[in-house]
Coordinates of C-alpha atoms in Angstrom, one line a residue:
Chain A
G1 CA 0.0 0.0 0.0
D2 CA 0.9 3.7 -0.2
S3 CA 3.3 4.9 2.5
V4 CA 5.5 7.9 3.5
T5 CA 8.9 7.8 5.1
Q6 CA 10.5 10.7 6.8
M7 CA 13.9 11.3 8.4
E8 CA 13.8 10.6 12.1
G9 CA 14.0 13.4 14.6
P10 CA 14.3 15.2 16.8
V11 CA 16.2 17.8 14.8
T12 CA 17.8 20.6 16.7
L13 CA 19.1 23.7 14.9
S14 CA 20.3 27.1 15.8
E15 CA 18.4 30.1 14.7
E16 CA 19.1 31.1 11.0
A17 CA 20.4 27.7 10.2
F18 CA 19.4 25.9 7.0
L19 CA 16.7 23.2 7.3
T20 CA 16.2 20.1 5.3
I21 CA 13.7 17.4 6.3
N22 CA 13.8 14.4 3.9
C23 CA 10.6 12.7 2.8
T24 CA 10.1 9.8 0.4
Y25 CA 7.0 8.1 -0.6
T26 CA 5.6 4.9 -2.2
A27 CA 2.4 5.1 -4.1
T28 CA 0.5 3.0 -6.6
G29 CA -1.0 5.9 -8.5
Y30 CA 0.0 9.5 -9.0
P31 CA -0.4 11.1 -5.6
S32 CA -0.6 14.7 -4.4
L33 CA 2.0 15.5 -1.8
F34 CA 1.8 17.7 1.3
W35 CA 3.7 19.1 4.3
Y36 CA 1.7 19.7 7.5
V37 CA 3.0 21.4 10.6
Q38 CA 1.8 20.8 14.2
Y39 CA 2.7 23.4 16.7
P40 CA 2.7 22.4 20.4
G41 CA -0.8 21.7 21.7
E42 CA -2.5 22.4 18.3
G43 CA -3.9 20.5 15.4
L44 CA -2.1 20.1 12.1
Q45 CA -2.0 22.9 9.6
L46 CA -1.3 22.6 5.9
L47 CA 2.0 24.2 5.2
L48 CA 2.4 23.5 1.5
K49 CA 1.4 21.1 -1.3
A50 CA 2.3 20.0 -4.8
T51 CA 0.0 18.0 -7.1
K52 CA 2.2 17.0 -10.0
A53 CA 5.8 16.3 -10.9
D54 CA 8.3 19.2 -10.7
D55 CA 5.7 21.4 -8.9
K56 CA 7.2 23.4 -6.1
G57 CA 5.1 24.2 -3.1
S58 CA 6.1 27.2 -0.9
N59 CA 4.8 29.0 2.1
K60 CA 6.3 31.0 5.0
G61 CA 9.8 30.6 3.6
F62 CA 9.5 26.8 3.3
E63 CA 9.8 25.0 0.0
A64 CA 9.4 21.5 -1.3
T65 CA 9.6 20.1 -4.9
Y66 CA 7.7 17.1 -6.1
R67 CA 10.4 14.8 -7.5
K68 CA 8.7 11.8 -9.3
E69 CA 12.0 10.2 -10.4
T70 CA 13.2 9.9 -6.9
T71 CA 9.8 9.7 -5.2
S72 CA 10.8 12.5 -2.9
F73 CA 9.3 15.7 -1.4
H74 CA 12.0 17.2 0.8
L75 CA 11.2 20.2 2.9
E76 CA 13.7 23.1 3.0
K77 CA 14.0 26.5 4.6
G78 CA 17.0 28.8 4.3
S79 CA 16.9 30.4 7.7
V80 CA 14.9 28.9 10.5
Q81 CA 13.4 30.9 13.5
V82 CA 12.6 29.8 17.0
S83 CA 8.9 30.1 16.0
D84 CA 9.4 27.3 13.5
S85 CA 9.8 24.8 16.3
A86 CA 7.1 22.2 15.7
V87 CA 6.5 18.7 14.3
Y88 CA 6.5 18.4 10.5
F89 CA 4.5 15.7 8.7
C90 CA 5.0 14.7 5.1
A91 CA 1.8 13.3 3.6
L92 CA 0.3 12.0 0.4
S93 CA -3.2 11.6 -1.1
D94 CA -3.8 9.2 -3.8
L95 CA -7.3 9.5 -5.2
E96 CA -6.8 6.5 -7.5
T97 CA -6.2 4.0 -4.7
S98 CA -7.7 5.6 -1.6
Y99 CA -10.6 7.9 -1.8
D100 CA -9.5 11.2 -0.4
K101 CA -7.5 9.5 2.4
V102 CA -4.3 11.3 3.4
I103 CA -1.5 9.1 4.6
F104 CA 0.9 10.7 6.9
G105 CA 4.6 10.1 7.6
P106 CA 5.7 9.6 11.2
G107 CA 6.5 13.2 11.7
T108 CA 9.8 15.0 12.4
S109 CA 10.2 17.1 15.5
L110 CA 12.2 20.3 15.0
S111 CA 13.6 22.5 17.8
V112 CA 15.2 25.8 17.0
I113 CA 17.3 27.3 19.7
P114 CA 18.3 31.0 19.9
Chain B
D1 CA -14.5 31.9 13.6
T2 CA -13.2 28.4 14.3
A3 CA -13.4 26.3 11.1
V4 CA -13.2 22.8 12.7
S5 CA -14.1 22.6 16.4
Q6 CA -13.9 19.7 18.7
T7 CA -15.2 19.2 22.2
P8 CA -14.0 18.5 24.7
K9 CA -10.4 19.5 24.5
Y10 CA -9.4 17.3 27.4
L11 CA -11.1 14.1 28.6
V12 CA -10.0 12.0 31.5
T13 CA -12.1 9.0 32.3
Q14 CA -11.9 5.5 33.9
M15 CA -11.6 2.2 32.1
G16 CA -14.8 0.7 31.1
N17 CA -16.7 4.0 30.7
D18 CA -18.4 5.2 27.5
K19 CA -17.6 8.7 26.1
S20 CA -18.2 10.8 23.1
I21 CA -16.2 13.5 21.3
K22 CA -18.0 16.0 19.1
C23 CA -16.8 17.7 15.9
E24 CA -18.3 20.4 13.9
Q25 CA -17.1 22.2 10.8
N26 CA -18.4 25.4 9.3
L27 CA -16.4 25.3 6.0
G28 CA -19.1 23.6 4.0
H29 CA -16.8 20.7 3.3
D30 CA -18.4 17.4 2.2
T31 CA -15.9 15.1 3.8
M32 CA -15.0 14.6 7.5
Y33 CA -12.5 12.4 9.2
W34 CA -11.3 11.1 12.6
Y35 CA -7.6 10.5 13.1
K36 CA -5.8 9.1 16.2
Q37 CA -2.4 10.4 17.2
D38 CA -0.4 8.2 19.5
S39 CA 2.2 9.3 22.0
K40 CA 4.9 9.1 19.4
K41 CA 2.9 11.6 17.2
F42 CA 2.0 8.9 14.7
L43 CA -1.3 9.7 12.9
K44 CA -3.6 7.0 11.8
I45 CA -6.9 7.5 10.0
M46 CA -9.9 5.9 11.7
F47 CA -13.0 6.9 9.7
S48 CA -14.1 9.1 6.8
Y49 CA -17.6 10.3 6.0
N50 CA -18.7 12.0 2.8
N51 CA -22.0 13.8 3.0
K52 CA -23.1 11.7 6.0
E53 CA -22.1 8.4 4.3
L54 CA -19.3 6.2 5.7
I55 CA -16.4 6.0 3.2
I56 CA -13.4 4.8 5.1
N57 CA -13.5 2.5 8.1
E58 CA -10.0 1.4 8.9
T59 CA -9.2 -1.5 11.3
V60 CA -10.7 0.0 14.4
P61 CA -12.3 -1.9 17.2
N62 CA -16.1 -2.1 17.2
R63 CA -16.1 -0.1 20.4
F64 CA -15.5 3.0 18.2
S65 CA -18.6 4.2 16.4
P66 CA -18.8 7.4 14.4
K67 CA -22.1 9.2 13.8
S68 CA -22.8 11.9 11.3
P69 CA -26.2 13.5 11.8
D70 CA -25.4 16.0 9.0
K71 CA -22.5 16.8 6.8
A72 CA -21.2 19.5 9.2
H73 CA -21.0 17.1 12.2
L74 CA -19.0 13.9 12.8
N75 CA -19.1 12.6 16.4
L76 CA -17.1 9.8 17.8
H77 CA -18.5 7.5 20.4
I78 CA -16.3 5.1 22.3
N79 CA -17.6 2.2 24.4
S80 CA -15.9 0.3 27.2
L81 CA -12.8 2.5 27.2
E82 CA -9.4 0.8 27.5
L83 CA -6.0 2.1 28.6
G84 CA -4.7 1.8 25.0
D85 CA -7.4 4.3 23.8
S86 CA -5.4 7.1 25.4
A87 CA -4.3 9.4 22.6
V88 CA -5.1 12.6 20.9
Y89 CA -8.0 12.4 18.5
F90 CA -8.3 14.8 15.7
C91 CA -11.3 15.6 13.6
A92 CA -10.7 17.0 10.1
S93 CA -12.6 18.1 7.0
S94 CA -11.7 18.5 3.4
Q95 CA -13.2 19.5 0.0
I96 CA -10.5 18.8 -2.6
Y97 CA -6.9 19.0 -1.6
G98 CA -5.7 19.3 1.9
Y99 CA -7.3 18.9 5.3
T100 CA -8.4 21.4 7.9
F101 CA -7.9 20.0 11.3
G102 CA -9.5 20.6 14.6
S103 CA -7.2 21.3 17.6
G104 CA -7.6 17.8 19.0
T105 CA -9.1 16.0 22.0
R106 CA -6.6 14.6 24.5
L107 CA -8.2 11.4 25.9
T108 CA -6.7 9.9 29.0
V109 CA -8.0 6.6 30.3
V110 CA -7.0 5.8 33.8

């Protein structure tokens, strides 16, 4: 079945450091890909998405490019802030094989220290 | 205005009790979901309803029963609560791409 794999955390960075969180997926069909963010004590929020190969999703300084050839959707940010401390989830939705069901990766916890 | 609201936010109860969690969305979305997040933050879908009709029913014990009185509401009833049911339960809704999540209900079974 479809699945998402993420790099294990926790990840700890200093403020203004470069962030990469790796994400790879397995899907039968042609999925849409997402990054969600969960701040402490809150629900998940959609951070960015991409629906076809080579699309780049971007939001709040975060970017991720849909790479079909490597089945990857890595999240990057050039300069992290303390307020970016959260858990980040890579996810996919494959309408061909699972009606509107979003499958989440295990999440990567990020802590940014001043 | 809150888009997806869940109540209660916290729920502490004893083993064997029956409890309900309510969810309402004011986004006009057709599809609603329940997800369970365990202590390691892993999210697993439980149920999905589209316009009051059950679409997805993952491998969930029969003690869990969703109810959708209309497309804006999806409640979760849990019978005979067990220690392993302790988790954060998230309601979500969607229309096309991407979910809108509620802020979660932290259930603790003691």
